[in-house]
């Protein structure tokens, strides 16, 4: 069901800039929170590994588009997402956090620890 939904979103975003038109909406931000985590956390830790977000050109571009919105990148801590997903699911992952995958959203600098 997950990948059917991602395939549907991929088709939808092939002809639209955002989910409900040409302007960013709450729906976009809610989907973004899942998509930005997908490759570093869900793909490996939760075994959602049929495809990566990077394998969906429109979803990947959409995620990059939202990440580029001023202020959004400062909220993204992929290192924290990865550690949380792998550490908090000890029964599944035995608290072994992998080094990869490397996720490159055109080398956008994400939030830095203060």
PDB file of C-alpha atoms in Angstrom:
ATOM      1  CA  UNK A   1       0.000   0.000   0.000  1.00  0.00           C
ATOM      2  CA  UNK A   2       2.857   2.397   0.777  1.00  0.00           C
ATOM      3  CA  UNK A   3       4.399   2.080  -2.659  1.00  0.00           C
ATOM      4  CA  UNK A   4       1.025   2.279  -4.412  1.00  0.00           C
ATOM      5  CA  UNK A   5       0.531   5.598  -2.599  1.00  0.00           C
ATOM      6  CA  UNK A   6       4.015   6.808  -3.552  1.00  0.00           C
ATOM      7  CA  UNK A   7       3.406   5.803  -7.182  1.00  0.00           C
ATOM      8  CA  UNK A   8       0.115   7.729  -7.136  1.00  0.00           C
ATOM      9  CA  UNK A   9       1.806  10.804  -5.650  1.00  0.00           C
ATOM     10  CA  UNK A  10       4.576  10.538  -8.242  1.00  0.00           C
ATOM     11  CA  UNK A  11       1.998  10.655 -11.041  1.00  0.00           C
ATOM     12  CA  UNK A  12       0.081  13.483  -9.355  1.00  0.00           C
ATOM     13  CA  UNK A  13       3.212  15.612  -8.970  1.00  0.00           C
ATOM     14  CA  UNK A  14       4.237  15.018 -12.574  1.00  0.00           C
ATOM     15  CA  UNK A  15       1.755  17.737 -13.557  1.00  0.00           C
ATOM     16  CA  UNK A  16       1.576  19.853 -10.387  1.00  0.00           C
ATOM     17  CA  UNK A  17       4.057  21.881  -8.417  1.00  0.00           C
ATOM     18  CA  UNK A  18       2.389  21.110  -5.076  1.00  0.00           C
ATOM     19  CA  UNK A  19      -0.348  18.741  -3.887  1.00  0.00           C
ATOM     20  CA  UNK A  20      -3.280  21.132  -4.224  1.00  0.00           C
ATOM     21  CA  UNK A  21      -2.123  23.628  -6.814  1.00  0.00           C
ATOM     22  CA  UNK A  22       0.741  26.012  -7.335  1.00  0.00           C
ATOM     23  CA  UNK A  23       1.077  27.166  -3.732  1.00  0.00           C
ATOM     24  CA  UNK A  24       2.556  25.446  -0.713  1.00  0.00           C
ATOM     25  CA  UNK A  25      -0.113  24.192   1.684  1.00  0.00           C
ATOM     26  CA  UNK A  26      -0.321  22.402   5.005  1.00  0.00           C
ATOM     27  CA  UNK A  27      -0.855  19.160   3.070  1.00  0.00           C
ATOM     28  CA  UNK A  28       2.554  19.652   1.430  1.00  0.00           C
ATOM     29  CA  UNK A  29       4.302  20.234   4.738  1.00  0.00           C
ATOM     30  CA  UNK A  30       2.706  17.136   6.232  1.00  0.00           C
ATOM     31  CA  UNK A  31       3.822  14.976   3.306  1.00  0.00           C
ATOM     32  CA  UNK A  32       7.270  16.593   3.347  1.00  0.00           C
ATOM     33  CA  UNK A  33       7.835  15.414   6.929  1.00  0.00           C
ATOM     34  CA  UNK A  34       7.452  11.826   5.755  1.00  0.00           C
ATOM     35  CA  UNK A  35       9.340  12.171   2.480  1.00  0.00           C
ATOM     36  CA  UNK A  36      12.393  13.910   3.938  1.00  0.00           C
ATOM     37  CA  UNK A  37      12.821  10.981   6.345  1.00  0.00           C
ATOM     38  CA  UNK A  38      12.178   8.238   3.828  1.00  0.00           C
ATOM     39  CA  UNK A  39      15.623   7.294   2.500  1.00  0.00           C
ATOM     40  CA  UNK A  40      17.578   7.770   5.752  1.00  0.00           C
ATOM     41  CA  UNK A  41      15.083   6.073   8.034  1.00  0.00           C
ATOM     42  CA  UNK A  42      12.103   4.256   6.597  1.00  0.00           C
ATOM     43  CA  UNK A  43      13.934   2.659   3.669  1.00  0.00           C
ATOM     44  CA  UNK A  44      16.327   0.724   5.881  1.00  0.00           C
ATOM     45  CA  UNK A  45      15.140   0.749   9.480  1.00  0.00           C
ATOM     46  CA  UNK A  46      11.517   0.011   8.714  1.00  0.00           C
ATOM     47  CA  UNK A  47      12.286  -2.197   5.705  1.00  0.00           C
ATOM     48  CA  UNK A  48      10.385  -0.012   3.245  1.00  0.00           C
ATOM     49  CA  UNK A  49      13.019  -0.794   0.667  1.00  0.00           C
ATOM     50  CA  UNK A  50      11.242  -1.491  -2.588  1.00  0.00           C
ATOM     51  CA  UNK A  51      12.249   1.961  -3.859  1.00  0.00           C
ATOM     52  CA  UNK A  52      14.027   5.011  -2.466  1.00  0.00           C
ATOM     53  CA  UNK A  53      12.635   8.522  -2.675  1.00  0.00           C
ATOM     54  CA  UNK A  54      15.494   9.185  -5.073  1.00  0.00           C
ATOM     55  CA  UNK A  55      13.884   6.643  -7.429  1.00  0.00           C
ATOM     56  CA  UNK A  56      10.827   8.881  -7.813  1.00  0.00           C
ATOM     57  CA  UNK A  57      11.953  11.901  -9.866  1.00  0.00           C
ATOM     58  CA  UNK A  58       8.841  14.022  -9.224  1.00  0.00           C
ATOM     59  CA  UNK A  59       8.625  13.219  -5.505  1.00  0.00           C
ATOM     60  CA  UNK A  60      12.344  13.860  -5.122  1.00  0.00           C
ATOM     61  CA  UNK A  61      12.098  17.222  -6.914  1.00  0.00           C
ATOM     62  CA  UNK A  62       9.011  18.097  -4.840  1.00  0.00           C
ATOM     63  CA  UNK A  63      10.877  17.324  -1.616  1.00  0.00           C
ATOM     64  CA  UNK A  64      13.826  19.465  -2.752  1.00  0.00           C
ATOM     65  CA  UNK A  65      11.415  22.281  -3.660  1.00  0.00           C
ATOM     66  CA  UNK A  66       9.937  22.312  -0.167  1.00  0.00           C
ATOM     67  CA  UNK A  67      13.360  21.954   1.449  1.00  0.00           C
ATOM     68  CA  UNK A  68      14.401  25.125  -0.407  1.00  0.00           C
ATOM     69  CA  UNK A  69      11.547  27.170   1.098  1.00  0.00           C
ATOM     70  CA  UNK A  70      13.149  29.719   3.458  1.00  0.00           C
ATOM     71  CA  UNK A  71      13.205  28.374   7.002  1.00  0.00           C
ATOM     72  CA  UNK A  72      12.308  24.784   6.145  1.00  0.00           C
ATOM     73  CA  UNK A  73      15.872  23.446   5.847  1.00  0.00           C
ATOM     74  CA  UNK A  74      16.644  24.749   9.320  1.00  0.00           C
ATOM     75  CA  UNK A  75      14.065  22.322  10.724  1.00  0.00           C
ATOM     76  CA  UNK A  76      15.576  19.214   9.148  1.00  0.00           C
ATOM     77  CA  UNK A  77      18.064  17.124  11.136  1.00  0.00           C
ATOM     78  CA  UNK A  78      18.608  13.964   9.114  1.00  0.00           C
ATOM     79  CA  UNK A  79      21.232  12.745  11.579  1.00  0.00           C
ATOM     80  CA  UNK A  80      18.634  12.968  14.356  1.00  0.00           C
ATOM     81  CA  UNK A  81      15.977  11.274  12.217  1.00  0.00           C
ATOM     82  CA  UNK A  82      18.298   8.377  11.438  1.00  0.00           C
ATOM     83  CA  UNK A  83      19.439   7.906  15.026  1.00  0.00           C
ATOM     84  CA  UNK A  84      15.869   8.082  16.352  1.00  0.00           C
ATOM     85  CA  UNK A  85      14.505   5.593  13.838  1.00  0.00           C
ATOM     86  CA  UNK A  86      17.304   3.060  14.323  1.00  0.00           C
ATOM     87  CA  UNK A  87      17.753   3.480  18.090  1.00  0.00           C
ATOM     88  CA  UNK A  88      14.097   3.563  19.082  1.00  0.00           C
ATOM     89  CA  UNK A  89      13.239   0.361  17.271  1.00  0.00           C
ATOM     90  CA  UNK A  90      15.659  -1.850  19.179  1.00  0.00           C
ATOM     91  CA  UNK A  91      13.550  -4.982  18.705  1.00  0.00           C
ATOM     92  CA  UNK A  92      13.879  -4.584  14.937  1.00  0.00           C
ATOM     93  CA  UNK A  93      17.295  -2.976  14.501  1.00  0.00           C
ATOM     94  CA  UNK A  94      19.346  -3.933  17.579  1.00  0.00           C
ATOM     95  CA  UNK A  95      20.443  -0.311  17.938  1.00  0.00           C
ATOM     96  CA  UNK A  96      22.944  -0.621  15.102  1.00  0.00           C
ATOM     97  CA  UNK A  97      22.827   2.654  13.170  1.00  0.00           C
ATOM     98  CA  UNK A  98      24.219   2.385   9.624  1.00  0.00           C
ATOM     99  CA  UNK A  99      26.596   4.911   8.138  1.00  0.00           C
ATOM    100  CA  UNK A 100      24.532   5.251   4.948  1.00  0.00           C
ATOM    101  CA  UNK A 101      22.704   5.943   2.868  1.00  0.00           C
ATOM    102  CA  UNK A 102      24.103   9.268   1.812  1.00  0.00           C
ATOM    103  CA  UNK A 103      21.199  11.496   0.813  1.00  0.00           C
ATOM    104  CA  UNK A 104      22.076  14.356  -1.511  1.00  0.00           C
ATOM    105  CA  UNK A 105      19.436  17.033  -2.010  1.00  0.00           C
ATOM    106  CA  UNK A 106      21.988  18.902  -4.150  1.00  0.00           C
ATOM    107  CA  UNK A 107      24.187  19.136  -1.081  1.00  0.00           C
ATOM    108  CA  UNK A 108      21.805  21.500   0.692  1.00  0.00           C
ATOM    109  CA  UNK A 109      23.197  22.313   4.110  1.00  0.00           C
ATOM    110  CA  UNK A 110      20.605  21.213   6.639  1.00  0.00           C
ATOM    111  CA  UNK A 111      20.161  22.353  10.231  1.00  0.00           C
ATOM    112  CA  UNK A 112      23.303  22.501  12.299  1.00  0.00           C
ATOM    113  CA  UNK A 113      23.510  21.810  15.980  1.00  0.00           C
ATOM    114  CA  UNK A 114      23.833  25.038  17.927  1.00  0.00           C
TER     115      UNK A 114
END
